[in-house]
PDB file of C-alpha atoms in Angstrom:
ATOM      1  CA  MET A   1      -6.070   6.959  12.872  1.00 59.00           C
ATOM      2  CA  PRO A   2      -2.748   7.293  14.161  1.00 59.00           C
ATOM      3  CA  ARG A   3      -0.938  10.576  14.210  1.00 49.00           C
ATOM      4  CA  ASP A   4       2.064  11.321  12.345  1.00 43.00           C
ATOM      5  CA  LEU A   5       4.778   9.653  14.581  1.00 46.00           C
ATOM      6  CA  GLU A   6       7.793   9.782  12.388  1.00 41.00           C
ATOM      7  CA  SER A   7       9.405  11.676  15.180  1.00 41.00           C
ATOM      8  CA  GLU A   8       8.774   8.813  17.631  1.00 39.00           C
ATOM      9  CA  ARG A   9      11.435   6.669  15.986  1.00 37.00           C
ATOM     10  CA  ALA A  10      13.593   6.911  19.114  1.00 35.00           C
ATOM     11  CA  THR A  11      13.699   3.451  20.731  1.00 32.00           C
ATOM     12  CA  LEU A  12      14.003   2.829  24.503  1.00 34.00           C
ATOM     13  CA  ASP A  13      15.699  -0.619  24.047  1.00 36.00           C
ATOM     14  CA  GLY A  14      18.610  -0.749  26.274  1.00 33.00           C
ATOM     15  CA  MET A  15      17.421   1.729  28.870  1.00 29.00           C
ATOM     16  CA  PRO A  16      17.032   0.435  32.404  1.00 29.00           C
ATOM     17  CA  PRO A  17      13.489  -0.485  33.447  1.00 31.00           C
ATOM     18  CA  LEU A  18      11.565   1.987  35.669  1.00 28.00           C
ATOM     19  CA  THR A  19      12.292   0.881  39.243  1.00 24.00           C
ATOM     20  CA  LYS A  20      11.731   4.157  41.328  1.00 26.00           C
ATOM     21  CA  GLU A  21       8.629   4.125  43.169  1.00 28.00           C
ATOM     22  CA  PRO A  22       6.071   6.798  41.965  1.00 32.00           C
ATOM     23  CA  GLU A  23       5.354   9.732  44.263  1.00 36.00           C
ATOM     24  CA  ASN A  24       2.628   9.555  46.947  1.00 37.00           C
ATOM     25  CA  GLY A  25      -0.690   9.216  45.366  1.00 39.00           C
ATOM     26  CA  ALA A  26       0.565   7.927  41.834  1.00 36.00           C
ATOM     27  CA  PRO A  27      -0.327   4.593  40.722  1.00 35.00           C
ATOM     28  CA  PRO A  28       2.470   2.217  40.160  1.00 33.00           C
ATOM     29  CA  ALA A  29       4.579   2.379  37.083  1.00 31.00           C
ATOM     30  CA  GLN A  30       4.685  -0.564  34.597  1.00 31.00           C
ATOM     31  CA  THR A  31       7.158  -1.977  32.189  1.00 29.00           C
ATOM     32  CA  PHE A  32       6.323  -3.953  29.075  1.00 30.00           C
ATOM     33  CA  ALA A  33       8.350  -6.671  27.129  1.00 29.00           C
ATOM     34  CA  SER A  34       9.042  -5.555  23.720  1.00 30.00           C
ATOM     35  CA  PRO A  35       7.841  -8.062  20.917  1.00 32.00           C
ATOM     36  CA  ASP A  36      11.126  -8.017  19.212  1.00 32.00           C
ATOM     37  CA  SER A  37      13.459  -7.798  22.276  1.00 29.00           C
ATOM     38  CA  ASP A  38      13.815  -9.650  25.549  1.00 27.00           C
ATOM     39  CA  SER A  39      14.690  -6.545  27.248  1.00 27.00           C
ATOM     40  CA  GLN A  40      11.980  -4.533  28.994  1.00 28.00           C
ATOM     41  CA  LEU A  41      10.845  -1.164  27.551  1.00 32.00           C
ATOM     42  CA  GLN A  42      11.163   1.788  29.901  1.00 37.00           C
ATOM     43  CA  LEU A  43       8.060   3.799  29.473  1.00 36.00           C
ATOM     44  CA  TYR A  44      10.045   7.169  29.812  1.00 34.00           C
ATOM     45  CA  ARG A  45      13.119   8.420  31.124  1.00 40.00           C
ATOM     46  CA  ASP A  46      14.255  11.907  30.225  1.00 38.00           C
ATOM     47  CA  GLU A  47      17.726  11.910  28.811  1.00 38.00           C
ATOM     48  CA  GLY A  48      18.597  15.505  29.577  1.00 33.00           C
ATOM     49  CA  GLY A  49      18.422  14.847  33.485  1.00 28.00           C
ATOM     50  CA  ILE A  50      14.716  16.483  33.916  1.00 28.00           C
ATOM     51  CA  ASN A  51      12.792  14.976  36.518  1.00 39.00           C
ATOM     52  CA  GLU A  52      11.255  11.668  35.588  1.00 61.00           C
ATOM     53  CA  LEU A  53       7.392  11.379  34.791  1.00 70.00           C
ATOM     54  CA  HIS A  54       6.800   8.095  36.592  1.00 76.00           C
ATOM     55  CA  PRO A  55       4.476   7.176  33.764  1.00 81.00           C
ATOM     56  CA  TYR A  56       1.842   4.292  34.014  1.00 86.00           C
ATOM     57  CA  CYS A  57      -0.620   2.633  31.776  1.00 91.00           C
ATOM     58  CA  GLN A  58      -4.268   1.966  32.265  1.00 93.00           C
ATOM     59  CA  ALA A  59      -7.540   1.432  30.495  1.00 94.00           C
ATOM     60  CA  LEU A  60      -9.285   4.665  29.896  1.00 96.00           C
ATOM     61  CA  THR A  61     -12.904   5.261  31.151  1.00 93.00           C
ATOM     62  CA  SER A  62     -15.570   7.901  30.580  1.00 93.00           C
ATOM     63  CA  SER A  63     -13.826  10.113  33.374  1.00 90.00           C
ATOM     64  CA  ASP A  64     -10.832  10.405  30.886  1.00 92.00           C
ATOM     65  CA  LEU A  65     -13.306  11.877  28.318  1.00 93.00           C
ATOM     66  CA  GLU A  66     -12.115  15.554  28.508  1.00 90.00           C
ATOM     67  CA  SER A  67      -8.397  14.716  28.714  1.00 91.00           C
ATOM     68  CA  CYS A  68      -8.832  12.423  25.630  1.00 94.00           C
ATOM     69  CA  ILE A  69     -10.559  15.255  23.664  1.00 94.00           C
ATOM     70  CA  HIS A  70      -7.931  17.799  24.606  1.00 91.00           C
ATOM     71  CA  LEU A  71      -5.014  15.262  23.629  1.00 93.00           C
ATOM     72  CA  GLU A  72      -6.723  14.583  20.464  1.00 95.00           C
ATOM     73  CA  ASN A  73      -7.478  18.042  19.198  1.00 94.00           C
ATOM     74  CA  ALA A  74      -3.728  18.981  20.195  1.00 93.00           C
ATOM     75  CA  THR A  75      -2.355  16.163  18.089  1.00 93.00           C
ATOM     76  CA  PHE A  76      -4.696  15.761  15.043  1.00 94.00           C
ATOM     77  CA  PRO A  77      -5.858  18.225  12.259  1.00 95.00           C
ATOM     78  CA  PRO A  78      -9.625  18.895  12.513  1.00 95.00           C
ATOM     79  CA  HIS A  79     -10.614  16.597   9.585  1.00 95.00           C
ATOM     80  CA  GLU A  80      -8.741  13.493  11.274  1.00 95.00           C
ATOM     81  CA  ALA A  81      -9.520  14.165  15.033  1.00 96.00           C
ATOM     82  CA  CYS A  82     -12.059  11.775  16.700  1.00 96.00           C
ATOM     83  CA  SER A  83     -15.341  13.911  17.510  1.00 97.00           C
ATOM     84  CA  ARG A  84     -16.699  14.163  21.142  1.00 97.00           C
ATOM     85  CA  GLU A  85     -19.645  11.995  20.312  1.00 98.00           C
ATOM     86  CA  LYS A  86     -17.349   9.039  19.247  1.00 98.00           C
ATOM     87  CA  PHE A  87     -15.124   9.526  22.058  1.00 98.00           C
ATOM     88  CA  ILE A  88     -18.179   9.076  24.383  1.00 98.00           C
ATOM     89  CA  TYR A  89     -19.408   6.004  22.523  1.00 98.00           C
ATOM     90  CA  ARG A  90     -16.069   4.188  22.452  1.00 98.00           C
ATOM     91  CA  LEU A  91     -15.085   4.911  26.016  1.00 97.00           C
ATOM     92  CA  LYS A  92     -18.434   3.601  27.038  1.00 96.00           C
ATOM     93  CA  ALA A  93     -18.843   0.718  24.458  1.00 96.00           C
ATOM     94  CA  CYS A  94     -15.247  -0.598  24.648  1.00 96.00           C
ATOM     95  CA  GLY A  95     -13.247   1.174  27.094  1.00 95.00           C
ATOM     96  CA  GLU A  96     -11.280  -2.021  27.747  1.00 95.00           C
ATOM     97  CA  LEU A  97      -9.690  -1.449  24.187  1.00 97.00           C
ATOM     98  CA  CYS A  98      -8.657   2.073  24.880  1.00 98.00           C
ATOM     99  CA  LEU A  99      -5.303   2.648  26.651  1.00 97.00           C
ATOM    100  CA  GLY A 100      -3.771   5.666  28.254  1.00 96.00           C
ATOM    101  CA  LEU A 101      -0.258   6.481  29.290  1.00 93.00           C
ATOM    102  CA  PHE A 102      -0.517   8.825  32.403  1.00 90.00           C
ATOM    103  CA  THR A 103       1.791  10.705  34.603  1.00 86.00           C
ATOM    104  CA  SER A 104       0.722  12.452  37.847  1.00 81.00           C
ATOM    105  CA  ALA A 105       1.382  16.164  38.615  1.00 79.00           C
ATOM    106  CA  THR A 106       0.476  18.989  40.742  1.00 78.00           C
ATOM    107  CA  SER A 107      -0.125  22.727  39.843  1.00 74.00           C
ATOM    108  CA  THR A 108       3.355  23.149  41.448  1.00 73.00           C
ATOM    109  CA  SER A 109       5.146  20.646  39.328  1.00 74.00           C
ATOM    110  CA  THR A 110       8.570  21.580  38.153  1.00 68.00           C
ATOM    111  CA  SER A 111       7.446  21.175  34.623  1.00 67.00           C
ATOM    112  CA  PRO A 112       5.550  24.105  33.244  1.00 68.00           C
ATOM    113  CA  THR A 113       3.603  21.946  30.962  1.00 70.00           C
ATOM    114  CA  LEU A 114       2.518  19.686  33.529  1.00 75.00           C
ATOM    115  CA  SER A 115       1.609  22.383  36.012  1.00 75.00           C
ATOM    116  CA  THR A 116      -0.745  23.700  33.224  1.00 76.00           C
ATOM    117  CA  LEU A 117      -2.040  20.294  32.329  1.00 78.00           C
ATOM    118  CA  SER A 118      -2.639  19.231  35.941  1.00 77.00           C
ATOM    119  CA  LYS A 119      -5.480  21.888  36.023  1.00 78.00           C
ATOM    120  CA  GLU A 120      -8.972  20.911  35.258  1.00 66.00           C
ATOM    121  CA  PRO A 121     -10.529  19.811  32.830  1.00 66.00           C
ATOM    122  CA  PHE A 122      -7.472  18.033  31.268  1.00 70.00           C
ATOM    123  CA  SER A 123      -6.705  15.919  34.435  1.00 75.00           C
ATOM    124  CA  HIS A 124      -8.415  14.104  37.317  1.00 74.00           C
ATOM    125  CA  PRO A 125      -7.446  13.312  40.807  1.00 74.00           C
ATOM    126  CA  ALA A 126      -4.804  10.512  41.023  1.00 73.00           C
ATOM    127  CA  ASP A 127      -5.734   9.511  44.376  1.00 67.00           C
ATOM    128  CA  SER A 128      -8.501  10.573  46.758  1.00 66.00           C
ATOM    129  CA  SER A 129      -5.926  10.641  49.472  1.00 72.00           C
ATOM    130  CA  TYR A 130      -3.755  13.383  47.637  1.00 70.00           C
ATOM    131  CA  PRO A 131      -6.479  15.694  45.990  1.00 71.00           C
ATOM    132  CA  ASP A 132      -3.744  18.001  44.700  1.00 76.00           C
ATOM    133  CA  ARG A 133      -2.116  15.434  42.812  1.00 78.00           C
ATOM    134  CA  LYS A 134      -3.822  14.875  39.285  1.00 80.00           C
ATOM    135  CA  SER A 135      -3.404  12.334  36.673  1.00 84.00           C
ATOM    136  CA  VAL A 136      -2.198  13.747  33.225  1.00 87.00           C
ATOM    137  CA  LEU A 137      -2.966  11.910  30.156  1.00 91.00           C
ATOM    138  CA  LEU A 138       0.267  11.928  27.868  1.00 91.00           C
ATOM    139  CA  ALA A 139      -0.575   9.567  25.237  1.00 94.00           C
ATOM    140  CA  HIS A 140      -3.546   7.206  24.273  1.00 97.00           C
ATOM    141  CA  CYS A 141      -4.537   4.383  21.860  1.00 98.00           C
ATOM    142  CA  ILE A 142      -8.379   4.386  20.932  1.00 98.00           C
ATOM    143  CA  ALA A 143      -9.732   1.180  19.558  1.00 98.00           C
ATOM    144  CA  THR A 144     -12.854  -0.865  18.538  1.00 98.00           C
ATOM    145  CA  LYS A 145     -13.436  -4.294  17.374  1.00 98.00           C
ATOM    146  CA  SER A 146     -14.497  -5.372  13.949  1.00 98.00           C
ATOM    147  CA  ALA A 147     -15.324  -8.616  11.877  1.00 98.00           C
ATOM    148  CA  ASN A 148     -13.256  -7.073   9.024  1.00 98.00           C
ATOM    149  CA  LEU A 149      -9.632  -7.919   8.468  1.00 98.00           C
ATOM    150  CA  THR A 150      -8.600  -4.319   7.884  1.00 98.00           C
ATOM    151  CA  VAL A 151     -10.032  -1.021   8.902  1.00 98.00           C
ATOM    152  CA  THR A 152     -13.037   0.242   6.915  1.00 98.00           C
ATOM    153  CA  ASP A 153     -15.054   3.401   7.044  1.00 98.00           C
ATOM    154  CA  ASP A 154     -17.830   1.520   8.594  1.00 97.00           C
ATOM    155  CA  ASP A 155     -15.545   0.547  11.581  1.00 98.00           C
ATOM    156  CA  MET A 156     -15.116   4.302  12.366  1.00 96.00           C
ATOM    157  CA  ALA A 157     -18.779   5.121  12.225  1.00 96.00           C
ATOM    158  CA  MET A 158     -21.213   5.404  15.126  1.00 97.00           C
ATOM    159  CA  PRO A 159     -23.975   2.824  15.554  1.00 96.00           C
ATOM    160  CA  PRO A 160     -25.436   0.856  14.208  1.00 96.00           C
ATOM    161  CA  LEU A 161     -22.025   0.447  12.583  1.00 96.00           C
ATOM    162  CA  GLY A 162     -18.775   1.015  14.697  1.00 97.00           C
ATOM    163  CA  HIS A 163     -17.835  -1.269  17.416  1.00 98.00           C
ATOM    164  CA  ASN A 164     -18.507  -5.113  16.820  1.00 98.00           C
ATOM    165  CA  GLU A 165     -18.157  -6.855  20.062  1.00 97.00           C
ATOM    166  CA  HIS A 166     -17.923 -10.408  18.331  1.00 97.00           C
ATOM    167  CA  GLY A 167     -15.322  -9.303  15.848  1.00 98.00           C
ATOM    168  CA  ARG A 168     -11.678 -10.622  16.056  1.00 98.00           C
ATOM    169  CA  THR A 169      -9.901  -7.603  14.676  1.00 98.00           C
ATOM    170  CA  ILE A 170      -9.027  -4.626  17.071  1.00 98.00           C
ATOM    171  CA  CYS A 171      -9.114  -1.421  14.890  1.00 98.00           C
ATOM    172  CA  LEU A 172      -6.649   1.075  16.403  1.00 98.00           C
ATOM    173  CA  HIS A 173      -8.246   4.354  15.339  1.00 97.00           C
ATOM    174  CA  SER A 174      -6.186   6.810  17.180  1.00 96.00           C
ATOM    175  CA  VAL A 175      -2.501   7.075  18.503  1.00 96.00           C
ATOM    176  CA  ALA A 176      -1.828  10.367  20.051  1.00 95.00           C
ATOM    177  CA  VAL A 177       0.949  11.912  21.978  1.00 92.00           C
ATOM    178  CA  LEU A 178       0.900  15.342  23.557  1.00 91.00           C
ATOM    179  CA  PRO A 179       2.777  17.627  21.308  1.00 90.00           C
ATOM    180  CA  GLU A 180       4.930  18.939  24.457  1.00 86.00           C
ATOM    181  CA  TYR A 181       6.070  15.244  25.038  1.00 86.00           C
ATOM    182  CA  GLN A 182       6.668  14.205  21.586  1.00 86.00           C
ATOM    183  CA  ASN A 183      10.236  13.049  20.345  1.00 82.00           C
ATOM    184  CA  LEU A 184      10.707  10.929  23.361  1.00 82.00           C
ATOM    185  CA  GLY A 185       9.627   7.455  21.907  1.00 82.00           C
ATOM    186  CA  LEU A 186       6.307   7.504  23.659  1.00 87.00           C
ATOM    187  CA  GLY A 187       4.314   6.729  20.658  1.00 90.00           C
ATOM    188  CA  ARG A 188       6.283   3.562  19.910  1.00 91.00           C
ATOM    189  CA  THR A 189       6.119   2.745  23.595  1.00 89.00           C
ATOM    190  CA  ILE A 190       2.394   2.950  24.062  1.00 94.00           C
ATOM    191  CA  VAL A 191       1.677   1.085  20.751  1.00 96.00           C
ATOM    192  CA  LEU A 192       3.915  -1.846  21.992  1.00 95.00           C
ATOM    193  CA  ALA A 193       2.238  -1.809  25.273  1.00 95.00           C
ATOM    194  CA  PHE A 194      -1.294  -1.866  23.555  1.00 97.00           C
ATOM    195  CA  VAL A 195      -0.332  -4.840  21.289  1.00 97.00           C
ATOM    196  CA  GLN A 196       0.983  -6.699  24.140  1.00 95.00           C
ATOM    197  CA  ARG A 197      -2.120  -5.974  26.138  1.00 96.00           C
ATOM    198  CA  MET A 198      -4.504  -7.086  23.555  1.00 96.00           C
ATOM    199  CA  GLN A 199      -2.661 -10.232  22.709  1.00 96.00           C
ATOM    200  CA  SER A 200      -2.397 -11.181  26.324  1.00 95.00           C
ATOM    201  CA  ALA A 201      -6.088 -10.632  26.720  1.00 94.00           C
ATOM    202  CA  GLY A 202      -6.747 -13.102  23.956  1.00 95.00           C
ATOM    203  CA  MET A 203      -9.964 -11.166  22.760  1.00 93.00           C
ATOM    204  CA  ALA A 204      -8.679 -10.801  19.110  1.00 97.00           C
ATOM    205  CA  ASP A 205      -6.554 -12.328  16.494  1.00 98.00           C
ATOM    206  CA  ARG A 206      -5.075  -9.054  15.211  1.00 98.00           C
ATOM    207  CA  VAL A 207      -4.570  -5.322  15.416  1.00 98.00           C
ATOM    208  CA  ALA A 208      -5.291  -3.259  12.271  1.00 98.00           C
ATOM    209  CA  LEU A 209      -4.909   0.471  11.636  1.00 98.00           C
ATOM    210  CA  LEU A 210      -4.608   3.075   8.973  1.00 98.00           C
ATOM    211  CA  ALA A 211      -1.496   4.863   8.333  1.00 97.00           C
ATOM    212  CA  HIS A 212      -0.132   7.642   5.863  1.00 94.00           C
ATOM    213  CA  GLU A 213       2.557   6.304   3.605  1.00 96.00           C
ATOM    214  CA  LYS A 214       5.407   8.045   5.265  1.00 92.00           C
ATOM    215  CA  LEU A 215       4.442   6.177   8.695  1.00 90.00           C
ATOM    216  CA  VAL A 216       4.466   2.746   6.976  1.00 96.00           C
ATOM    217  CA  PRO A 217       8.052   2.110   7.873  1.00 95.00           C
ATOM    218  CA  PHE A 218       7.546   3.190  11.422  1.00 91.00           C
ATOM    219  CA  TYR A 219       4.797   0.531  11.845  1.00 95.00           C
ATOM    220  CA  GLU A 220       6.597  -2.182  10.031  1.00 97.00           C
ATOM    221  CA  ARG A 221       9.305  -2.000  12.625  1.00 95.00           C
ATOM    222  CA  ILE A 222       6.949  -2.436  15.346  1.00 93.00           C
ATOM    223  CA  GLY A 223       5.614  -5.572  13.631  1.00 96.00           C
ATOM    224  CA  PHE A 224       2.822  -4.462  11.427  1.00 98.00           C
ATOM    225  CA  GLU A 225       2.376  -5.671   7.786  1.00 98.00           C
ATOM    226  CA  ASN A 226       1.764  -3.141   5.046  1.00 98.00           C
ATOM    227  CA  ARG A 227      -1.434  -4.718   3.071  1.00 98.00           C
ATOM    228  CA  GLY A 228      -1.322  -1.852   0.560  1.00 98.00           C
ATOM    229  CA  GLU A 229      -3.568   1.343  -0.156  1.00 98.00           C
ATOM    230  CA  SER A 230      -6.736   1.229   1.774  1.00 98.00           C
ATOM    231  CA  LYS A 231     -10.325   1.761   0.598  1.00 97.00           C
ATOM    232  CA  ALA A 232     -11.208   3.825   3.553  1.00 97.00           C
ATOM    233  CA  THR A 233     -11.842   7.623   2.699  1.00 97.00           C
ATOM    234  CA  TYR A 234     -12.010   9.044   6.223  1.00 96.00           C
ATOM    235  CA  GLY A 235     -10.243  12.256   6.537  1.00 94.00           C
ATOM    236  CA  GLY A 236      -9.796  12.502   2.637  1.00 94.00           C
ATOM    237  CA  GLY A 237      -8.279   9.063   2.248  1.00 95.00           C
ATOM    238  CA  GLY A 238      -4.745   8.239   0.967  1.00 96.00           C
ATOM    239  CA  TRP A 239      -4.206   5.607   3.901  1.00 98.00           C
ATOM    240  CA  PHE A 240      -2.331   2.296   3.774  1.00 98.00           C
ATOM    241  CA  ASP A 241      -3.767  -0.829   5.409  1.00 98.00           C
ATOM    242  CA  MET A 242      -1.404  -1.871   8.286  1.00 98.00           C
ATOM    243  CA  VAL A 243      -2.143  -5.451  10.058  1.00 98.00           C
ATOM    244  CA  LEU A 244      -0.199  -7.116  13.098  1.00 98.00           C
ATOM    245  CA  GLU A 245      -1.424 -10.557  13.319  1.00 98.00           C
ATOM    246  CA  PHE A 246      -1.085 -12.248  16.761  1.00 97.00           C
ATOM    247  CA  GLY A 247       0.812 -15.481  16.821  1.00 83.00           C
ATOM    248  CA  PRO A 248       0.202 -18.524  19.064  1.00 74.00           C
ATOM    249  CA  THR A 249       0.645 -17.541  22.642  1.00 60.00           C
ATOM    250  CA  THR A 250       2.595 -19.677  25.101  1.00 52.00           C
ATOM    251  CA  GLY A 251       1.842 -20.254  28.797  1.00 50.00           C
TER     252      GLY A 251
END
């Protein structure tokens, strides 16, 4: 379930959208419209004048396994973190529901953190033409589908439970941001991007997640509704059910 993102309250509304082209070998940056604003959200812009990260969102695959595990373990306490076997299962069974926020870097990047993270096994080549440039996972959203209206313990299990391809609820199990890049609004940004992506795909009617009580206001500001205390006991329980219903789409 989503990490403590209280520090991710910083919004990116009003900032100019990313327009600068990525460095050679880096996939193109993307911007996303905020559900509660006509302005575009800039995925990342460092306010202190440090080099921009040129981030981009894309669906996760099995090739991102080690990066996801590293990010998850760096973000969550052990009793809440997703296990390796669950990552393998979810990335294989429903990778289209799992979104990553990446940047590209080399071992000589100006950021010491990115220099370290650009080394294996926490990254992989961004482009075959530029083998020294690696994709670094900054944040991820990991999800499955369910026939339930809220997230249950069964939805977080391994087969024969777990992902239900015919369900109309997307269960967002993990929202994680590298500790080194928290406090920049990346948590809010990737959740908004994830919601927009899922709604545009038309594959579900809602997104549901479990949140600790102190994070309820954070998710309410994004558009989730607090459905009260959850019956889920994962990680010791104490969760609240949060649900964002998709409205009718226009086209």
